């Protein structure tokens, strides 16, 4: 099975010029590959081009209307994106997004024809399987799930391969990515037990990111 590599740039870099520079460094090597670049939404129209997949990092649950500051999945689709990350743990914790809101976002994203990449995972003091069960309740089989335990994000403390395998088995036949401190050293091992990777910090370093892409191809 082909592996999917998602780059989650989060709220980085700080300027369009830097975003264009970073994109320029990786562009040729990610063409026609199962790689998805998710920059800040405001940069998307400046980066989108043929033969490369793009996604947004979040979306709203309505198509349009009086919702100041929101961006709908239909808008994201209309500028040429195919994917959207939904329910990232930073959205859940910093912006208090609930499982219900996340389910509504997934529904609208699918209606718009986007592929949702739904982030799931527990914090240190929580039971992994109880939390995941709540997070995936009512979430259809055809979305991509990204297991990202909160304690592994941006910490260098990645989940053990056994743990990732256990979660994968729990989720049965769903398309399954791992995210959390993935780098060029550990990417190969995670790729063997998943359908792909969701990469934060390492996707902001062109050399490191391209090394990861090489391990997948
Ligand atoms: P990280 O982030 O690779 O920097 O740990 C992953 C993510 O939050 O998607």
XYZ file of N, CA and C and ligand atoms in Angstrom:
660
model
N 0.847 -1.213 0.000
C 0.000 0.000 0.000
C 0.877 1.256 0.000
N 0.446 2.242 -0.774
C 1.214 3.487 -0.837
C 1.092 4.238 0.488
N 2.167 4.856 0.903
C 2.168 5.582 2.177
C 1.865 7.060 1.927
N 1.146 7.637 2.869
C 0.756 9.039 2.755
C 1.590 9.859 3.739
N 2.204 10.904 3.251
C 3.001 11.762 4.136
C 2.350 13.150 4.169
N 1.919 13.549 5.353
C 1.254 14.852 5.490
C 2.187 15.810 6.232
N 2.404 16.980 5.649
C 3.207 18.013 6.312
C 2.266 19.024 6.953
N 2.309 19.113 8.272
C 1.481 20.077 9.002
C 2.389 21.226 9.457
N 2.326 22.310 8.711
C 3.217 23.444 9.028
C 2.733 24.221 10.256
N 1.522 23.941 10.705
C 0.920 24.675 11.839
C 0.952 26.183 11.561
N 1.206 27.016 12.558
C 1.203 28.479 12.348
C 2.623 28.934 12.000
N 3.184 28.326 10.957
C 4.563 28.580 10.508
C 4.630 28.556 8.982
N 5.625 29.216 8.360
C 6.477 30.229 8.979
C 5.706 31.541 9.117
N 6.386 32.565 9.630
C 5.658 33.789 9.992
C 5.317 34.674 8.796
N 5.991 34.482 7.664
C 5.715 35.364 6.518
C 5.522 34.548 5.242
N 4.829 35.157 4.280
C 4.613 34.515 2.975
C 5.945 34.233 2.287
N 6.869 35.188 2.392
C 8.171 35.023 1.734
C 8.871 33.750 2.240
N 8.865 33.570 3.545
C 9.506 32.363 4.112
C 8.769 31.089 3.690
N 7.438 31.183 3.610
C 6.652 30.006 3.194
C 7.004 29.642 1.751
N 7.105 30.654 0.908
C 7.451 30.400 -0.497
C 8.859 29.822 -0.625
N 9.776 30.323 0.216
C 11.153 29.808 0.181
C 11.192 28.335 0.588
N 10.481 28.008 1.667
C 10.440 26.618 2.135
C 9.824 25.718 1.056
N 8.731 26.190 0.469
C 8.043 25.391 -0.547
C 8.943 25.173 -1.778
N 9.647 26.209 -2.146
C 10.554 26.138 -3.298
C 11.609 25.035 -3.109
N 12.061 24.871 -1.867
C 13.104 23.872 -1.584
C 12.599 22.423 -1.683
N 11.298 22.220 -1.500
C 10.784 20.833 -1.498
C 9.978 20.490 -2.757
N 9.559 21.527 -3.463
C 8.591 21.395 -4.553
C 8.898 20.259 -5.547
N 10.062 20.272 -6.144
C 10.364 19.310 -7.221
C 10.350 17.875 -6.704
N 10.736 17.684 -5.459
C 10.848 16.325 -4.919
C 9.542 15.744 -4.396
N 8.485 16.547 -4.347
C 7.216 16.007 -3.849
C 6.152 15.913 -4.949
N 6.524 16.287 -6.163
C 5.565 16.246 -7.280
C 5.128 14.821 -7.558
N 3.826 14.649 -7.819
C 3.252 13.336 -8.163
C 3.535 12.263 -7.115
N 3.636 12.673 -5.869
C 3.816 11.698 -4.787
C 2.634 11.804 -3.823
N 2.462 10.806 -2.967
C 1.396 10.851 -1.975
C 1.846 11.672 -0.773
N 2.151 12.915 -1.070
C 2.588 13.870 -0.049
C 1.561 15.005 -0.063
N 1.170 15.466 1.115
C 0.185 16.547 1.207
C 0.793 17.679 2.033
N 0.823 18.867 1.475
C 1.356 20.024 2.209
C 0.187 20.811 2.803
N 0.240 21.017 4.115
C -0.798 21.789 4.815
C -0.172 23.034 5.432
N -0.058 24.097 4.666
C 0.484 25.350 5.202
C -0.643 26.142 5.879
N -0.351 27.268 6.494
C -1.433 28.129 6.981
C -2.354 28.470 5.797
N -3.669 28.464 6.037
C -4.640 28.632 4.936
C -4.393 29.881 4.097
N -3.954 30.949 4.752
C -3.786 32.216 4.029
C -2.677 32.131 2.969
N -1.759 31.183 3.139
C -0.675 31.024 2.148
C -1.064 30.097 1.003
N -2.127 29.323 1.191
C -2.475 28.295 0.193
C -2.562 28.824 -1.245
N -3.293 29.919 -1.490
C -3.423 30.366 -2.888
C -2.092 30.756 -3.530
N -1.105 31.076 -2.716
C 0.208 31.474 -3.262
C 1.079 30.264 -3.571
N 0.718 29.100 -3.010
C 1.564 27.906 -3.153
C 0.950 26.858 -4.073
N -0.357 26.799 -4.114
C -1.034 25.723 -4.844
C -0.567 25.653 -6.296
N -0.255 24.435 -6.734
C 0.204 24.230 -8.111
C -0.121 22.803 -8.539
N 0.012 22.526 -9.821
C -0.303 21.188 -10.349
C 0.648 20.146 -9.786
N 0.176 18.928 -9.736
C 0.990 17.743 -9.382
C 1.429 17.686 -7.921
N 0.897 18.589 -7.082
C 1.200 18.525 -5.646
C -0.129 18.611 -4.890
N -0.244 17.802 -3.830
C -1.483 17.787 -3.034
C -1.399 18.788 -1.882
N -2.518 19.463 -1.670
C -2.562 20.447 -0.584
C -3.742 20.187 0.345
N -3.582 20.646 1.585
C -4.669 20.542 2.543
C -4.664 21.741 3.467
N -5.801 21.943 4.147
C -5.888 22.978 5.177
C -5.715 22.299 6.535
N -5.468 23.105 7.547
C -5.208 22.556 8.897
C -6.449 22.537 9.774
N -7.537 23.092 9.242
C -8.765 23.221 10.017
C -9.854 23.670 9.050
N -11.104 23.543 9.440
C -12.198 24.110 8.637
C -13.392 24.352 9.552
N -14.389 25.030 9.010
C -15.616 25.286 9.768
C -16.640 24.194 9.451
N -17.757 24.149 10.209
C -18.755 23.099 9.984
C -19.933 23.567 9.147
N -19.928 24.842 8.720
C -20.977 25.300 7.798
C -20.337 25.652 6.460
N -21.197 25.704 5.431
C -20.711 25.955 4.071
C -20.395 27.443 3.856
N -21.240 28.314 4.437
C -21.050 29.765 4.316
C -22.013 30.439 5.285
N -21.890 31.748 5.444
C -22.822 32.463 6.322
C -22.134 33.471 7.214
N -22.865 33.960 8.213
C -22.368 35.016 9.097
C -21.546 34.393 10.234
N -20.342 34.001 9.925
C -19.451 33.357 10.905
C -18.075 33.997 10.784
N -17.948 35.185 11.313
C -16.730 35.980 11.136
C -15.464 35.192 11.448
N -14.567 35.214 10.505
C -13.259 34.604 10.738
C -13.149 33.150 10.344
N -14.256 32.498 10.004
C -14.198 31.066 9.691
C -13.950 30.817 8.204
N -13.445 29.614 7.904
C -13.194 29.202 6.517
C -13.897 27.861 6.319
N -14.768 27.785 5.313
C -15.547 26.548 5.138
C -14.804 25.546 4.263
N -15.163 24.259 4.400
C -14.543 23.234 3.550
C -14.785 23.510 2.064
N -15.978 24.057 1.738
C -16.263 24.351 0.333
C -15.279 25.390 -0.207
N -14.919 26.360 0.632
C -13.944 27.383 0.209
C -12.574 26.747 -0.016
N -12.233 25.857 0.898
C -10.925 25.178 0.825
C -10.853 24.344 -0.456
N -11.936 23.614 -0.721
C -11.996 22.784 -1.937
C -11.920 23.670 -3.194
N -12.590 24.833 -3.133
C -12.695 25.668 -4.339
C -11.370 26.300 -4.754
N -10.386 26.327 -3.850
C -9.089 26.871 -4.280
C -8.121 25.759 -4.695
N -8.577 24.506 -4.628
C -7.748 23.417 -5.158
C -7.169 22.455 -4.138
N -7.677 22.495 -2.904
C -7.210 21.528 -1.899
C -8.018 20.238 -1.994
N -7.406 19.149 -1.560
C -8.089 17.852 -1.534
C -8.270 17.332 -0.105
N -7.525 17.885 0.825
C -7.500 17.335 2.186
C -7.754 18.431 3.219
N -8.160 18.009 4.421
C -8.211 18.948 5.550
C -7.936 18.178 6.844
N -7.059 18.724 7.655
C -6.797 18.153 8.981
C -7.920 18.632 9.904
N -8.505 17.717 10.654
C -9.597 18.092 11.563
C -9.313 17.508 12.957
N -9.561 18.314 13.984
C -9.450 17.821 15.360
C -8.025 17.622 15.837
N -7.094 18.399 15.299
C -5.722 18.320 15.820
C -5.758 18.619 17.318
N -4.875 18.008 18.075
C -4.934 18.177 19.535
C -4.733 19.631 19.953
N -4.011 20.403 19.115
C -3.873 21.831 19.458
C -5.208 22.552 19.315
N -6.041 22.118 18.360
C -7.389 22.685 18.229
C -8.251 22.239 19.420
N -8.097 20.976 19.799
C -8.920 20.453 20.899
C -8.551 21.118 22.221
N -7.249 21.321 22.470
C -6.853 21.836 23.785
C -6.845 23.368 23.822
N -6.201 24.009 22.861
C -6.082 25.481 22.926
C -7.407 26.158 22.574
N -8.141 25.567 21.602
C -9.375 26.212 21.136
C -10.640 25.472 21.598
N -10.434 24.545 22.527
C -11.565 23.824 23.149
C -12.522 23.154 22.171
N -12.041 22.648 21.086
C -12.941 21.964 20.145
C -13.428 20.653 20.749
N -14.730 20.427 20.634
C -15.317 19.205 21.210
C -15.432 18.123 20.136
N -15.658 16.888 20.594
C -15.863 15.794 19.639
C -17.073 16.072 18.745
N -18.113 16.709 19.307
C -19.303 17.019 18.491
C -18.968 18.007 17.388
N -18.218 19.046 17.749
C -17.826 20.035 16.728
C -16.967 19.367 15.649
N -16.083 18.509 16.096
C -15.195 17.825 15.154
C -16.009 16.936 14.213
N -17.005 16.249 14.747
C -17.882 15.415 13.899
C -18.604 16.286 12.864
N -19.060 17.476 13.287
C -19.745 18.369 12.332
C -18.791 18.831 11.240
N -17.557 19.118 11.624
C -16.558 19.542 10.641
C -16.272 18.420 9.642
N -16.181 17.193 10.154
C -15.906 16.048 9.272
C -17.037 15.911 8.248
N -18.277 16.030 8.735
C -19.446 15.894 7.839
C -19.406 16.919 6.717
N -19.163 18.178 7.113
C -19.172 19.249 6.102
C -17.983 19.095 5.144
N -16.858 18.664 5.671
C -15.669 18.464 4.818
C -15.955 17.402 3.763
N -16.615 16.333 4.186
C -16.944 15.267 3.232
C -17.959 15.751 2.207
N -18.914 16.531 2.671
C -19.904 17.098 1.758
C -19.211 17.948 0.685
N -18.163 18.635 1.087
C -17.435 19.506 0.146
C -16.495 18.708 -0.763
N -16.347 17.421 -0.476
C -15.468 16.595 -1.310
C -14.021 16.585 -0.859
N -13.775 17.018 0.376
C -12.405 16.956 0.921
C -12.208 15.626 1.650
N -10.980 15.182 1.720
C -10.654 14.000 2.523
C -10.246 14.484 3.914
N -11.013 14.143 4.950
C -10.626 14.583 6.296
C -9.520 13.697 6.875
N -8.556 14.355 7.479
C -7.519 13.647 8.241
C -7.819 13.975 9.696
N -8.366 13.014 10.416
C -8.876 13.287 11.759
C -7.849 12.844 12.805
N -7.453 13.809 13.634
C -6.429 13.508 14.643
C -7.086 12.990 15.919
N -6.496 11.934 16.445
C -6.988 11.335 17.692
C -5.786 11.065 18.595
N -6.064 10.880 19.877
C -4.956 10.570 20.785
C -5.223 11.091 22.172
N -4.507 10.523 23.119
C -4.748 10.791 24.529
C -3.628 11.631 25.132
N -3.923 12.240 26.285
C -2.848 12.888 27.038
C -2.299 11.861 28.033
N -1.217 12.227 28.725
C -0.488 11.270 29.579
C -1.369 10.598 30.632
N -2.288 11.371 31.196
C -3.091 10.835 32.304
C -4.380 10.157 31.833
N -4.550 9.989 30.545
C -5.796 9.393 30.043
C -5.585 7.982 29.516
N -6.672 7.211 29.506
C -6.619 5.863 28.944
C -6.775 5.953 27.417
N -5.776 5.478 26.706
C -5.739 5.610 25.240
C -7.039 5.137 24.587
N -7.485 3.947 24.948
C -8.582 3.339 24.192
C -9.934 3.939 24.545
N -10.079 4.369 25.825
C -11.325 5.061 26.194
C -11.452 6.366 25.406
N -10.352 7.104 25.359
C -10.361 8.406 24.675
C -10.613 8.225 23.175
N -9.905 7.272 22.595
C -10.050 7.070 21.150
C -11.471 6.617 20.803
N -12.027 5.771 21.657
C -13.389 5.303 21.382
C -14.361 6.489 21.306
N -14.206 7.419 22.262
C -15.062 8.627 22.239
C -14.787 9.457 20.995
N -13.509 9.595 20.661
C -13.140 10.458 19.536
C -13.624 9.921 18.190
N -13.718 8.596 18.067
C -14.117 8.051 16.754
C -15.590 7.660 16.688
N -16.312 7.838 17.808
C -17.739 7.485 17.794
C -18.460 8.291 16.698
N -19.142 7.592 15.812
C -19.895 8.270 14.746
C -19.034 8.756 13.593
N -17.749 8.515 13.664
C -16.864 8.946 12.560
C -16.797 7.803 11.542
N -17.164 8.108 10.308
C -17.265 7.048 9.293
C -15.919 6.417 8.956
N -16.018 5.227 8.400
C -14.834 4.413 8.099
C -13.901 5.040 7.068
N -14.460 5.894 6.184
C -13.650 6.336 5.042
C -12.757 7.547 5.326
N -12.729 8.045 6.573
C -11.810 9.157 6.849
C -10.450 8.571 7.268
N -9.425 9.383 7.125
C -8.091 8.956 7.543
C -7.924 9.338 9.019
N -7.468 8.400 9.835
C -7.222 8.707 11.251
C -5.721 8.877 11.479
N -5.360 9.906 12.223
C -3.947 10.117 12.568
C -3.818 10.002 14.078
N -3.125 8.954 14.529
C -2.918 8.789 15.975
C -1.744 9.658 16.405
N -2.064 10.657 17.242
C -1.050 11.587 17.719
C -1.209 11.778 19.230
N -0.578 10.916 20.039
C -0.694 11.119 21.479
C -0.140 12.498 21.852
N -0.839 13.198 22.725
C -0.486 14.603 23.008
C 0.943 14.749 23.516
N 1.376 13.781 24.301
C 2.695 13.857 24.915
C 3.824 13.613 23.899
N 3.441 13.195 22.689
C 4.473 12.917 21.674
C 4.634 14.066 20.684
N 3.736 15.051 20.765
C 3.757 16.124 19.761
C 4.784 17.185 20.127
N 5.768 17.327 19.257
C 6.783 18.365 19.424
C 7.684 18.176 20.629
N 7.726 16.967 21.175
C 8.490 16.755 22.411
C 9.761 15.939 22.202
N 9.839 15.217 21.087
C 10.955 14.302 20.880
C 10.729 12.973 21.591
N 9.589 12.869 22.272
C 9.270 11.648 23.027
C 8.198 10.874 22.251
N 8.631 10.117 21.235
C 7.605 9.499 20.387
C 7.008 8.238 20.999
N 5.829 7.883 20.469
C 5.144 6.675 20.964
C 5.931 5.437 20.556
N 5.915 4.423 21.407
C 6.651 3.190 21.079
C 5.969 2.490 19.908
N 6.726 1.678 19.191
C 6.151 0.977 18.042
C 5.053 0.018 18.512
N 5.255 -0.587 19.690
C 4.231 -1.502 20.212
C 2.920 -0.764 20.452
N 3.044 0.421 21.011
C 1.841 1.220 21.295
C 1.110 1.560 19.985
N 1.870 1.987 18.993
C 1.265 2.372 17.715
C 0.595 1.145 17.075
N 1.247 -0.004 17.175
C 0.663 -1.243 16.635
C -0.648 -1.582 17.348
N -0.647 -1.431 18.673
C -1.858 -1.718 19.475
C -3.026 -0.833 19.033
N -2.733 0.462 18.851
C -3.791 1.399 18.450
C -4.288 1.035 17.057
N -3.371 0.699 16.195
C -3.749 0.317 14.825
C -4.692 -0.897 14.868
N -4.353 -1.893 15.685
C -5.197 -3.094 15.779
C -6.575 -2.754 16.320
N -6.592 -1.841 17.290
C -7.852 -1.402 17.891
C -8.758 -0.750 16.822
N -8.141 -0.034 15.882
C -8.911 0.697 14.865
C -9.235 -0.162 13.648
N -8.768 -1.396 13.669
C -9.036 -2.386 12.615
C -8.701 -1.889 11.215
N -9.744 -1.792 10.330
C -9.421 -1.576 8.911
C -9.338 -0.112 8.484
N -9.283 0.772 9.445
C -9.265 2.181 9.067
C -7.895 2.594 8.544
N -7.895 3.603 7.662
C -6.619 4.136 7.176
C -5.960 4.874 8.338
N -4.721 4.552 8.617
C -4.121 4.908 9.903
C -2.729 5.534 9.750
N -2.614 6.764 10.231
C -1.317 7.457 10.216
C -0.806 7.601 11.653
N 0.506 7.772 11.780
C 1.055 8.133 13.093
C 1.668 9.530 13.000
N 1.527 10.294 14.080
C 2.184 11.593 14.173
C 2.638 11.836 15.594
N 3.744 12.568 15.733
C 4.288 12.874 17.062
C 5.778 12.650 17.058
N 6.523 13.757 16.868
C 7.989 13.712 16.884
C 8.570 12.739 15.850
N 7.933 12.693 14.680
C 8.506 11.885 13.594
C 9.675 12.664 12.999
N 10.772 11.933 12.730
C 11.931 12.562 12.078
C 12.554 11.559 11.105
N 13.666 11.959 10.489
C 14.243 11.091 9.456
C 14.849 9.811 10.048
N 15.092 9.810 11.350
C 15.652 8.626 12.007
C 14.588 7.547 12.277
N 13.394 7.998 12.677
C 12.385 7.008 13.076
C 11.298 6.770 12.025
N 11.279 7.584 10.956
C 10.178 7.513 9.975
C 10.023 6.118 9.364
N 11.140 5.491 9.036
C 11.083 4.204 8.338
C 10.345 3.157 9.192
N 10.664 3.108 10.467
C 10.029 2.122 11.344
C 8.527 2.384 11.495
N 8.147 3.655 11.632
C 6.714 3.955 11.732
C 5.994 3.634 10.430
N 6.664 3.858 9.314
C 6.016 3.582 8.023
C 5.699 2.100 7.860
N 6.504 1.253 8.500
C 6.261 -0.186 8.385
C 4.987 -0.630 9.090
N 4.536 0.143 10.073
C 3.366 -0.295 10.846
C 2.162 0.633 10.681
N 2.216 1.532 9.694
C 1.119 2.488 9.475
C 0.876 2.660 7.967
N -0.148 3.481 7.650
C -0.377 3.846 6.244
C 0.298 5.166 5.902
N 0.971 5.760 6.890
C 1.656 7.013 6.609
C 1.904 7.822 7.870
N 2.344 9.049 7.661
C 2.802 9.880 8.776
C 2.234 11.285 8.705
N 2.009 11.870 9.875
C 1.635 13.288 9.967
C 2.813 13.983 10.652
N 3.419 14.909 9.943
C 4.695 15.462 10.408
C 4.582 16.956 10.671
N 4.927 17.360 11.867
C 4.895 18.771 12.235
C 6.267 19.395 12.077
N 6.989 19.505 13.174
C 8.282 20.192 13.217
C 9.233 19.823 12.086
N 9.359 18.532 11.815
C 10.330 18.092 10.801
C 9.936 18.515 9.388
N 8.671 18.913 9.190
C 8.263 19.328 7.839
C 8.665 20.769 7.552
N 9.151 21.467 8.572
C 9.574 22.864 8.381
C 11.048 22.961 7.997
N 11.733 21.824 8.045
C 13.137 21.784 7.665
C 13.216 20.991 6.356
N 13.508 21.696 5.256
C 13.423 21.064 3.931
C 14.305 19.825 3.826
N 15.516 19.887 4.354
C 16.441 18.752 4.223
C 15.887 17.543 4.987
N 15.462 17.793 6.210
C 14.905 16.737 7.056
C 13.630 16.146 6.422
N 12.775 17.013 5.931
C 11.518 16.552 5.345
C 11.782 15.685 4.106
N 12.699 16.126 3.271
C 12.991 15.349 2.050
C 13.633 14.003 2.384
N 14.376 13.951 3.470
C 14.941 12.668 3.910
C 13.805 11.713 4.273
N 12.779 12.238 4.937
C 11.630 11.409 5.318
C 10.908 10.912 4.064
N 10.722 11.819 3.100
C 10.055 11.425 1.841
C 10.841 10.289 1.187
N 12.149 10.405 1.196
C 12.990 9.350 0.577
C 12.781 7.992 1.238
N 12.595 7.988 2.545
C 12.391 6.701 3.219
C 11.063 6.063 2.802
N 10.116 6.893 2.389
C 8.795 6.364 2.008
C 8.747 5.932 0.557
N 9.732 6.311 -0.246
C 9.692 6.015 -1.698
C 10.902 5.220 -2.176
P 5.478 17.112 15.541
O 3.929 17.482 15.306
O 5.894 16.276 14.344
O 6.176 18.420 15.623
O 5.551 16.329 16.799
C 3.038 16.582 14.755
C 1.667 17.212 14.697
O 1.295 17.921 15.647
O 0.908 17.030 13.723
